[in-house]
Short mmCIF file of C-alpha atoms in Angstrom, two decimals:
data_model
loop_
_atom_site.label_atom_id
_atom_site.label_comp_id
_atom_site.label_asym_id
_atom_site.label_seq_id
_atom_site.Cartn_x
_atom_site.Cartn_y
_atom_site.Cartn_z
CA UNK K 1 42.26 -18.25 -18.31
CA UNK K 2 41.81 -14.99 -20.11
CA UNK K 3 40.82 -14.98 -23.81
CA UNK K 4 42.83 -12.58 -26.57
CA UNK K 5 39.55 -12.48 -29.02
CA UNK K 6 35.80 -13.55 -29.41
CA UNK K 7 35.75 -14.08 -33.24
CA UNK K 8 31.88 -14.63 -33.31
CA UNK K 9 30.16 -12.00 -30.87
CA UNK K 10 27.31 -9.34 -30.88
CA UNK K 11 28.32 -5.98 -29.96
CA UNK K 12 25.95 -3.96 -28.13
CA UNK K 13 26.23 -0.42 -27.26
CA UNK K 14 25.47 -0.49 -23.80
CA UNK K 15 27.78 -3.27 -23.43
CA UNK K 16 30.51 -1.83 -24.67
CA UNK K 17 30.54 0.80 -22.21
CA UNK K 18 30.76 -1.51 -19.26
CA UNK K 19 33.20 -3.70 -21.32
CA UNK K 20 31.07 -6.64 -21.99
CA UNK K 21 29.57 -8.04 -25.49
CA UNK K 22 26.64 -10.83 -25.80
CA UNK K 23 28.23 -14.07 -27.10
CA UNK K 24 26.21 -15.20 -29.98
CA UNK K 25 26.14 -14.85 -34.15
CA UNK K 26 27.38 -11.69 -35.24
CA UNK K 27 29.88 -10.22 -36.36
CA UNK K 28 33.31 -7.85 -34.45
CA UNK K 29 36.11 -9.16 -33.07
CA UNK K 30 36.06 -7.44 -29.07
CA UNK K 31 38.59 -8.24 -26.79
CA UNK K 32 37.54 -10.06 -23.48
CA UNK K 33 38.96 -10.99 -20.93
CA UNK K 34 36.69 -13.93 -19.44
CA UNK K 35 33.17 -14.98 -20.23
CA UNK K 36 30.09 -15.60 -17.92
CA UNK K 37 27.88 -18.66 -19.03
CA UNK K 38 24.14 -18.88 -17.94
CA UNK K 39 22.84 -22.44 -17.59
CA UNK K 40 19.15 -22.96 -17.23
CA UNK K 41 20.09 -26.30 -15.06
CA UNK K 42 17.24 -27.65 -16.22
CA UNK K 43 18.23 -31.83 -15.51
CA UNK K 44 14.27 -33.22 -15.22
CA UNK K 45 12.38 -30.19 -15.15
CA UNK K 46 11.62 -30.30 -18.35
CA UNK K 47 12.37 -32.80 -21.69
CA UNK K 48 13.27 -29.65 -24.06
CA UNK K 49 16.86 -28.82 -24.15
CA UNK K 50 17.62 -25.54 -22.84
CA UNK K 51 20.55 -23.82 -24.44
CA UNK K 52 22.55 -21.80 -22.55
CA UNK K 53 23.60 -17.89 -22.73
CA UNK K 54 26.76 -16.37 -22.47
CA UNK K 55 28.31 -13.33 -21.77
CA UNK K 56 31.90 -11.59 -22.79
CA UNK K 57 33.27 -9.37 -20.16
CA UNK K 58 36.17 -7.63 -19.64
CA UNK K 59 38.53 -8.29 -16.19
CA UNK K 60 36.93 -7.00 -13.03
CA UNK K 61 33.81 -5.75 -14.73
CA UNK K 62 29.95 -5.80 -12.65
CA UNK K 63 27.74 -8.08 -14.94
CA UNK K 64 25.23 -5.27 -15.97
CA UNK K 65 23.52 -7.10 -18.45
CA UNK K 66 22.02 -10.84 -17.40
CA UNK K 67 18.73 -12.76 -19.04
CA UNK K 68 15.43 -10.61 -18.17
CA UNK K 69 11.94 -11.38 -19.37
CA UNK K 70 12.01 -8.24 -21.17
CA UNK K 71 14.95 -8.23 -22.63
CA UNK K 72 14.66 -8.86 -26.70
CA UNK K 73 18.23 -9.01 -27.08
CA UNK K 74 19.38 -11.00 -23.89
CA UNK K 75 15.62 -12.88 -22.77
CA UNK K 76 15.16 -15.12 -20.39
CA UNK K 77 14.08 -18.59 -20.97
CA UNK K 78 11.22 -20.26 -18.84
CA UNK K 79 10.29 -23.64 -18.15
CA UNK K 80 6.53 -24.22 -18.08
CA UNK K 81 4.91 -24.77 -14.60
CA UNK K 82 7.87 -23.07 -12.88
CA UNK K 83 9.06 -20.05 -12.03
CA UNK K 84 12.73 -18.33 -12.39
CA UNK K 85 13.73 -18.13 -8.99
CA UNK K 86 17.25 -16.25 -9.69
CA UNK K 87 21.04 -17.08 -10.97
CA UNK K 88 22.96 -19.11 -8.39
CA UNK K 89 27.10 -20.37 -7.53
CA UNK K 90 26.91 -23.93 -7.55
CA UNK K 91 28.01 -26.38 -4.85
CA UNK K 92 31.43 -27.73 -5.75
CA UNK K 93 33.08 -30.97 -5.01
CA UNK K 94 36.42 -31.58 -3.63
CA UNK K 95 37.92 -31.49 -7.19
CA UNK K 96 36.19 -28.32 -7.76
CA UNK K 97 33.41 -29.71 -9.96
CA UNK K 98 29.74 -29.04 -9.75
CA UNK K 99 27.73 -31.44 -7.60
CA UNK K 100 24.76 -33.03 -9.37
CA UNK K 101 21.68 -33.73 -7.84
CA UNK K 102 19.36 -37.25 -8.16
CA UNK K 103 17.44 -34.93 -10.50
CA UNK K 104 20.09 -33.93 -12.53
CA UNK K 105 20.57 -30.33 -11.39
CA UNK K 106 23.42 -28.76 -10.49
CA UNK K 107 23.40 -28.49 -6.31
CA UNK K 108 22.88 -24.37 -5.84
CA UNK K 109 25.19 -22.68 -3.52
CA UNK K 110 24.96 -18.88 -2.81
CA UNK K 111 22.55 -16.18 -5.25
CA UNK K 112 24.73 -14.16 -7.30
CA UNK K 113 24.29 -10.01 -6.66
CA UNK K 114 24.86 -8.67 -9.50
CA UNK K 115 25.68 -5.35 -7.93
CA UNK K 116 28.67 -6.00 -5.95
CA UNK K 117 29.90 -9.11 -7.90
CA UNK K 118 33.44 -8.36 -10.33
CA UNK K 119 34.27 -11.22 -12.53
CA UNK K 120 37.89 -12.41 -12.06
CA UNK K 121 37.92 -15.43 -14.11
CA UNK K 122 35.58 -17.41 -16.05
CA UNK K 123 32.10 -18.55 -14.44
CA UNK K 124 29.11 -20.37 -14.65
CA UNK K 125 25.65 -19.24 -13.21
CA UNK K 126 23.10 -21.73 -12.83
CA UNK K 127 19.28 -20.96 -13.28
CA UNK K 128 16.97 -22.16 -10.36
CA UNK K 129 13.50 -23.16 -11.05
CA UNK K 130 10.96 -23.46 -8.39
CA UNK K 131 7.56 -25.20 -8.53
CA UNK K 132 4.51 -23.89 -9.60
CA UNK K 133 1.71 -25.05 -7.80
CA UNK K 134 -2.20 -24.41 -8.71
CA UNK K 135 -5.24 -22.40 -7.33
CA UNK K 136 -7.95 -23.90 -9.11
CA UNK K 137 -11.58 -21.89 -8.99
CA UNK K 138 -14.50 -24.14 -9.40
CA UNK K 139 -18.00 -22.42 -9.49
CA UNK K 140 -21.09 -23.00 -7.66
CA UNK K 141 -24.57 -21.79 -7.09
CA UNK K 142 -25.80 -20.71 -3.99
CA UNK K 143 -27.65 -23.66 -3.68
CA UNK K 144 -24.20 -25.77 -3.58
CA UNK K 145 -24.85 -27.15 -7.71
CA UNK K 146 -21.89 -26.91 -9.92
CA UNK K 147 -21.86 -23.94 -12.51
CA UNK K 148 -19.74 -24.11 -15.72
CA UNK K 149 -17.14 -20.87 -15.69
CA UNK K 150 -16.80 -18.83 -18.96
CA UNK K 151 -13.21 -18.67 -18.29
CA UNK K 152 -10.03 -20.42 -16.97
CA UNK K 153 -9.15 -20.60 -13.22
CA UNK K 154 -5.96 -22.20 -12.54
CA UNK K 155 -3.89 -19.52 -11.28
CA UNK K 156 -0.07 -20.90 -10.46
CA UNK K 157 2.45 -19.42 -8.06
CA UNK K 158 5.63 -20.92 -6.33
CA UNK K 159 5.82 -22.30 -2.84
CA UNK K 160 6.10 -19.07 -0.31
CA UNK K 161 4.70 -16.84 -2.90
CA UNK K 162 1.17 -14.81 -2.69
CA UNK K 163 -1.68 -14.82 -5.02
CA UNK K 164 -3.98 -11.44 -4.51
CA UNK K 165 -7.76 -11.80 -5.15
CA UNK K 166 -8.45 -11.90 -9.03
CA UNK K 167 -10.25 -8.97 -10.79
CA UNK K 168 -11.82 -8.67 -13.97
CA UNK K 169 -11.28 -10.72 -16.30
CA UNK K 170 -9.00 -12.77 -14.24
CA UNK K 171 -12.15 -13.62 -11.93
CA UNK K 172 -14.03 -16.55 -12.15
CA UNK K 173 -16.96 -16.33 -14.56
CA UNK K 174 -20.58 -17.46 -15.55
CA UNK K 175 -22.94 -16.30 -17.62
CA UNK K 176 -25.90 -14.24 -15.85
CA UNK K 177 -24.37 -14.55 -12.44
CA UNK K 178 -22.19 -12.97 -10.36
CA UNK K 179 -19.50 -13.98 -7.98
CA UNK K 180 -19.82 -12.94 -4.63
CA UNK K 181 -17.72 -15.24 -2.52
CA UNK K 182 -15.02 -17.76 -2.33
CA UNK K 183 -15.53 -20.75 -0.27
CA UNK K 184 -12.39 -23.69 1.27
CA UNK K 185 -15.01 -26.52 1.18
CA UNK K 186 -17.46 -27.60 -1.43
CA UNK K 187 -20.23 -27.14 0.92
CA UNK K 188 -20.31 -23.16 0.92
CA UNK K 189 -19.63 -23.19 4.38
CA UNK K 190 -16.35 -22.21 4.86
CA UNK K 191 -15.06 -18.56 3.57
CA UNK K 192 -11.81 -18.63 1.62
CA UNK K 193 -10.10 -14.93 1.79
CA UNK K 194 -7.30 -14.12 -0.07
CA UNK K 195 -4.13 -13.40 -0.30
CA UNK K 196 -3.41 -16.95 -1.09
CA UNK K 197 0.32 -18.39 0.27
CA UNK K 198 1.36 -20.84 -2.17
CA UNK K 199 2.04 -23.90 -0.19
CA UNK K 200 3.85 -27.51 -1.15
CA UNK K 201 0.75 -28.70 -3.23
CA UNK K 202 -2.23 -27.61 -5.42
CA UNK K 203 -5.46 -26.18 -3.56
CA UNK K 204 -8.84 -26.05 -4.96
CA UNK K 205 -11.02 -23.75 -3.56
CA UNK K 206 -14.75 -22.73 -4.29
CA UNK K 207 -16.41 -19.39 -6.21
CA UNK K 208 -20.06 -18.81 -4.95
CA UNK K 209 -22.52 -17.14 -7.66
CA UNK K 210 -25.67 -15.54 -7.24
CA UNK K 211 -27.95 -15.34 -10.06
CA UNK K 212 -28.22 -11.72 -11.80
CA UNK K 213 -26.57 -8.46 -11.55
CA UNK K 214 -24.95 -7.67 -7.78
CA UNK K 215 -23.26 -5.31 -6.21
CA UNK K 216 -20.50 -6.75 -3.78
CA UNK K 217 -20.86 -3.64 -1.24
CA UNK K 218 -18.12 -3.10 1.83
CA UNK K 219 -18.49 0.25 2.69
CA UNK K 220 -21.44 3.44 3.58
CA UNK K 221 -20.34 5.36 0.37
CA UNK K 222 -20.84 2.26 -1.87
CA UNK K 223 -24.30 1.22 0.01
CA UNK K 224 -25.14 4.80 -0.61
CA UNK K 225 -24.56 4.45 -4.56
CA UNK K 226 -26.26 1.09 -4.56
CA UNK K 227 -29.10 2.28 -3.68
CA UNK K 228 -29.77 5.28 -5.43
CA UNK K 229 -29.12 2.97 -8.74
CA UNK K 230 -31.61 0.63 -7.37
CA UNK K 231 -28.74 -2.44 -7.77
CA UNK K 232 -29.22 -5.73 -5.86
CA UNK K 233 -26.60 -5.69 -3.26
CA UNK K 234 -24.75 -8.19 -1.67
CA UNK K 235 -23.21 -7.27 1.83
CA UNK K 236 -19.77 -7.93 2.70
CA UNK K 237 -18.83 -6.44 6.01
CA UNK K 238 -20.61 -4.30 8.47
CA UNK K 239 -21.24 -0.74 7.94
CA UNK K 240 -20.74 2.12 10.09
CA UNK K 241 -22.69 6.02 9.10
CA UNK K 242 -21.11 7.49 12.12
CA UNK K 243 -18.88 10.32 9.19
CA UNK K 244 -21.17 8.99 6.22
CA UNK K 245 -24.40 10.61 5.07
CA UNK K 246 -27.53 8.91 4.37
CA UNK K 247 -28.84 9.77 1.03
CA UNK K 248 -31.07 7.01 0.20
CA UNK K 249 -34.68 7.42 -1.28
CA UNK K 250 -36.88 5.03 -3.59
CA UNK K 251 -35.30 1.77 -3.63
CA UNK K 252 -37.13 -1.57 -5.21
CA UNK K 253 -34.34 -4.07 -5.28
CA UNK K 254 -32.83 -6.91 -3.10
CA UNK K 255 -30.56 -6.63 0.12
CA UNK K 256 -28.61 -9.99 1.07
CA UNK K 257 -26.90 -8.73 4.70
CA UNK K 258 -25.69 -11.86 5.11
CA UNK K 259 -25.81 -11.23 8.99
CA UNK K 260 -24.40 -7.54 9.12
CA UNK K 261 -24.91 -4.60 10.71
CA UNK K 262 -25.60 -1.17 9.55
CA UNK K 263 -25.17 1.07 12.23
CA UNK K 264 -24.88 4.81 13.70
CA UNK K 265 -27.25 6.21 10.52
CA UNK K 266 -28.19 9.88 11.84
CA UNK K 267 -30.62 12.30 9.99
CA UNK K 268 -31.53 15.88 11.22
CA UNK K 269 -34.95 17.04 9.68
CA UNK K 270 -36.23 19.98 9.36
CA UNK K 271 -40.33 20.90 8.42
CA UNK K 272 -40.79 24.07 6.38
CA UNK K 273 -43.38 25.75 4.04
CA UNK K 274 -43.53 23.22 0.77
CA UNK K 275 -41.38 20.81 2.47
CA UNK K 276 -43.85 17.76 4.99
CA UNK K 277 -42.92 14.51 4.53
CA UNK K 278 -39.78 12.89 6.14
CA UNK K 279 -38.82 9.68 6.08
CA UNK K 280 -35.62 7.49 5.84
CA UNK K 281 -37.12 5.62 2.66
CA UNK K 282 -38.87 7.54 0.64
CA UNK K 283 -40.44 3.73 -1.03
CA UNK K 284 -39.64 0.98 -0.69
CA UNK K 285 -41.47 -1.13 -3.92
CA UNK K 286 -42.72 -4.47 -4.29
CA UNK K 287 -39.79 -5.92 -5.70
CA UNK K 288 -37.90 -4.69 -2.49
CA UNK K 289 -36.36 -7.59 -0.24
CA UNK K 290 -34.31 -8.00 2.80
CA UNK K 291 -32.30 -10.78 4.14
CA UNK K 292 -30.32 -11.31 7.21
CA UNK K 293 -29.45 -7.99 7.77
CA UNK K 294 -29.81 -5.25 10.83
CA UNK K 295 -30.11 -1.52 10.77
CA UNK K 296 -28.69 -0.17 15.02
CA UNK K 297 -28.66 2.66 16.40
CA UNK K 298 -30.31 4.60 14.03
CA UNK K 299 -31.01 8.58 15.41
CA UNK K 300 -33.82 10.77 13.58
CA UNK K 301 -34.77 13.90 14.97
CA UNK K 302 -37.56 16.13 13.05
CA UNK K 303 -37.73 19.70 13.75
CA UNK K 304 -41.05 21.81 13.10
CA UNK K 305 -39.95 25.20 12.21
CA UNK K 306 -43.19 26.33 11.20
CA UNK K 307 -47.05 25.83 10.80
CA UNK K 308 -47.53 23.71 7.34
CA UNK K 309 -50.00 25.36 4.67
CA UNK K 310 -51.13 22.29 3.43
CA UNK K 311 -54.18 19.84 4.99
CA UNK K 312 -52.47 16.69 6.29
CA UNK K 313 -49.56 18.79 8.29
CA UNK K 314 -46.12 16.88 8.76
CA UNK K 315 -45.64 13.28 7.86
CA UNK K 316 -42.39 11.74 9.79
CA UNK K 317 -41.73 7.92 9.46
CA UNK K 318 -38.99 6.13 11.44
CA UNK K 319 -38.41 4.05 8.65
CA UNK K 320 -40.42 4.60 5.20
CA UNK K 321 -43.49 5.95 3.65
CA UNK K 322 -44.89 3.94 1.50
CA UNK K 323 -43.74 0.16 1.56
CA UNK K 324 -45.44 -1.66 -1.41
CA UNK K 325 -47.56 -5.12 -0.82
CA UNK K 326 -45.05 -7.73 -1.97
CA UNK K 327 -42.04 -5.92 -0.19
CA UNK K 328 -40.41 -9.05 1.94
CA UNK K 329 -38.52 -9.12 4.74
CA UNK K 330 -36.73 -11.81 6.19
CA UNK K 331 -34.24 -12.20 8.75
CA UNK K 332 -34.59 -8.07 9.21
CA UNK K 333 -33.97 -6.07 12.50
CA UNK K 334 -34.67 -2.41 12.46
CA UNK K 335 -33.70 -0.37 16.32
CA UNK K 336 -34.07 3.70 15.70
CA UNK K 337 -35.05 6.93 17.95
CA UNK K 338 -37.02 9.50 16.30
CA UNK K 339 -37.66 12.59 17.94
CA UNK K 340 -40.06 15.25 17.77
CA UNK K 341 -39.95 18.76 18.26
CA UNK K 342 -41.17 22.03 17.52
CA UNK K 343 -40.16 25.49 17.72
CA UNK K 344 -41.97 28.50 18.66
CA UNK K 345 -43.27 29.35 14.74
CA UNK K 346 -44.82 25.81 14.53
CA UNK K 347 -47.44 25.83 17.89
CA UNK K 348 -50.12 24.60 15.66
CA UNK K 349 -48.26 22.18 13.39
CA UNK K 350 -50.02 18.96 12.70
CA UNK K 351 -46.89 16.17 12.91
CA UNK K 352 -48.22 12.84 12.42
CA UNK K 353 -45.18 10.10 13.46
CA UNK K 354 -44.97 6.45 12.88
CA UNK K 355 -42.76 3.61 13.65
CA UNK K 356 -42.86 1.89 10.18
CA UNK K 357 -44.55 3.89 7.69
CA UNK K 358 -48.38 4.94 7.35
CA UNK K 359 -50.03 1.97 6.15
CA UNK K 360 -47.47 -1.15 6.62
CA UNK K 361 -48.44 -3.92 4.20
CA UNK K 362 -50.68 -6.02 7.07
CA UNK K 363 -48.11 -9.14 6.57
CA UNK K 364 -45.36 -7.17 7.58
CA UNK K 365 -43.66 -8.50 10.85
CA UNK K 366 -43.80 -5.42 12.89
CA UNK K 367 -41.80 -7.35 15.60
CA UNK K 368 -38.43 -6.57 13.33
CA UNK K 369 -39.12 -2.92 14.43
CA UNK K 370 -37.88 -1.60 17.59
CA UNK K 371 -38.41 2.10 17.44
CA UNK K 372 -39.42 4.67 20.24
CA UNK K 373 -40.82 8.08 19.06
CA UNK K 374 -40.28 10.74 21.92
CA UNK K 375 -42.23 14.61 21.16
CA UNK K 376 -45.36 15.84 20.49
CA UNK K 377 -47.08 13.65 17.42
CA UNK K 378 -50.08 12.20 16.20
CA UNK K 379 -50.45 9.03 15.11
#
């Protein structure tokens, strides 16, 4: 049935122009034609009434204007631990009445499109709500004891939907740790990787902290930086220098692999006047430690260009030159070529080559060193 006037209505400008009004207190007397009536269905959702919205439009008009979130004049309404799912036609019985669930919602039917939908006589859209189910975050160390978060970390998402990995201060928390891993099982033994699907009930899942500062490291450029700012790193896929430069020098801090591989590292060398000692860590201090990680496939080739000025001659190491008593390595594998050569200018050059570094601490496991050294050297 069409209506002659709205006596109590808010005009809005955009409204107007599409011949519609907001239903509401104000003031204006519009004409309409039919009016569109958003209920939030809410039946046992929820014990707070919900009122609902309505809209004034004129005959054959799109509805441009519907509840939004960020909408100050026309907002949408939410019901805690759910999320608006979209407006929907209801299912009708045979008297054309809306069927009503055991819950007390109103049966859905079809979603409304707002784009190609014209309103020919009065209707009724009805909100539909779906669960929100919970991630929950519980910390622990690497040891497997529980650690109290800083923060929150129930994050809540309907069934079907996705939950990306949290960053910032969305993350889990603690205090002088930092989180390097998310686990299924409260053993630490199973990785968790997100994005998270949203299922038909709440999951509980596992953050893994390490005490002190860490870098969570996934790629040669971000090794690289790591180690030039002497940060502990923590490894979290395999890397591979086959395009990547290595740039690394002094480094005194703590590696955790955690079974990768860095592979394909390739340095060309070159021994001039002021310039005699190569290696592929410059030091390595006695804070430095390794764990569960291998180096493959490294290449090193040294090139004597000329006879050094200075007493000693060339110093090439396959790996370091000075590695610091204390240094520890555990669970380390280390495969590399270095070659030798010499031009023409450099007959009389002194090069002194060694697999590890000059004077390896004497507890160092030499057997997680496979290196070959083809040229002419000294040892």
């Amino acid at each position: 049935m069409k209506h002659a006037k709205l006596k109590s209505v808010l005009i809005a400008s955009a409204a107007v122009t599409f011949g519609l009004a907001l239903v509401g207190c104000g003031v204006g007397n519009p004409s309409y034609d039919y009016k569109v009536t958003f209920d939030y269905n809410v039946g046992s959702l929820s014990d707070h009434e919900i009122t609902s919205q309505y809209l004034a439009v004129q005959e054959n008009s799109l509805i441009v204007k519907y509840p939004k979130e960020d909408d100050s004049d026309f907002r949408l309404k939410t019901i805690e631990g759910y999320d608006f799912d979209g407006w929907y036609f209801p299912v009708l019985d045979g008297e054309g009445k809306p069927v009503i669930g055991e819950d007390g919602r109103v049966q859905l039917k079809e979603r409304i499109d707002f784009a190609t939908y014209r309103v020919t006589s009065d209707v009724t859209l009805y909100a539909n709500f779906a669960v929100k189910y919970k991630l929950t975050v519980l910390g622990k160390t690497e040891d497997g004891e529980d650690l109290t978060l800083k923060n929150e970390t129930v994050y809540r998402g309907a069934m079907g939907t996705q939950q990306s990995e949290p960053f910032g201060t969305e993350a889990a928390r603690a205090d002088g740790y930092t989180l390097v891993e998310y686990y299924e099982d409260e053993a630490l033994t199973q990785k968790f990787s997100f994005p998270y699907t949203y299922g038909e009930e709440d999951k509980t899942i596992y953050a893994k902290f390490l005490q002190g500062d860490w870098n969570l490291v996934e790629t040669p450029d971000q090794f690289n930086s790591a180690l030039r700012d002497e940060k502990n790193i923590y490894l979290r896929s395999d890397l591979d220098y086959t395009d990547v430069k290595w740039t690394a020098r002094a480094y005194s801090g703590k590696i955790r692999g955690n079974g990768h591989t860095v592979s394909n590292i390739a340095c060309e060398w070159t021994g001039r006047r002021g310039d005699y000692d190569f290696y592929l860590f410059r030091f390595l201090g006695a804070g430095f430690e390794v764990h569960d990680l291998t180096f493959e496939n490294v290449m090193l080739r040294f090139t004597a260009s000329v006879n050094p000025m200075n007493e000693t001659g060339y110093q090439v190491s396959a790996f370091a030159g000075i590695i610091q008593n204390g240094a520890v390595f555990d669970g380390f594998a280390y495969s590399c070529v270095l070659e030798i050569e010499r031009l023409a200018g450099a007959a009389n050059a002194d090069v002194y080559a060694y697999e590890i570094c000059k004077d390896p601490p004497e507890d160092l496991n030499r057997q997680f060193f496979d290196v070959t050294i083809n040229g002419d050297y000294k040892q």
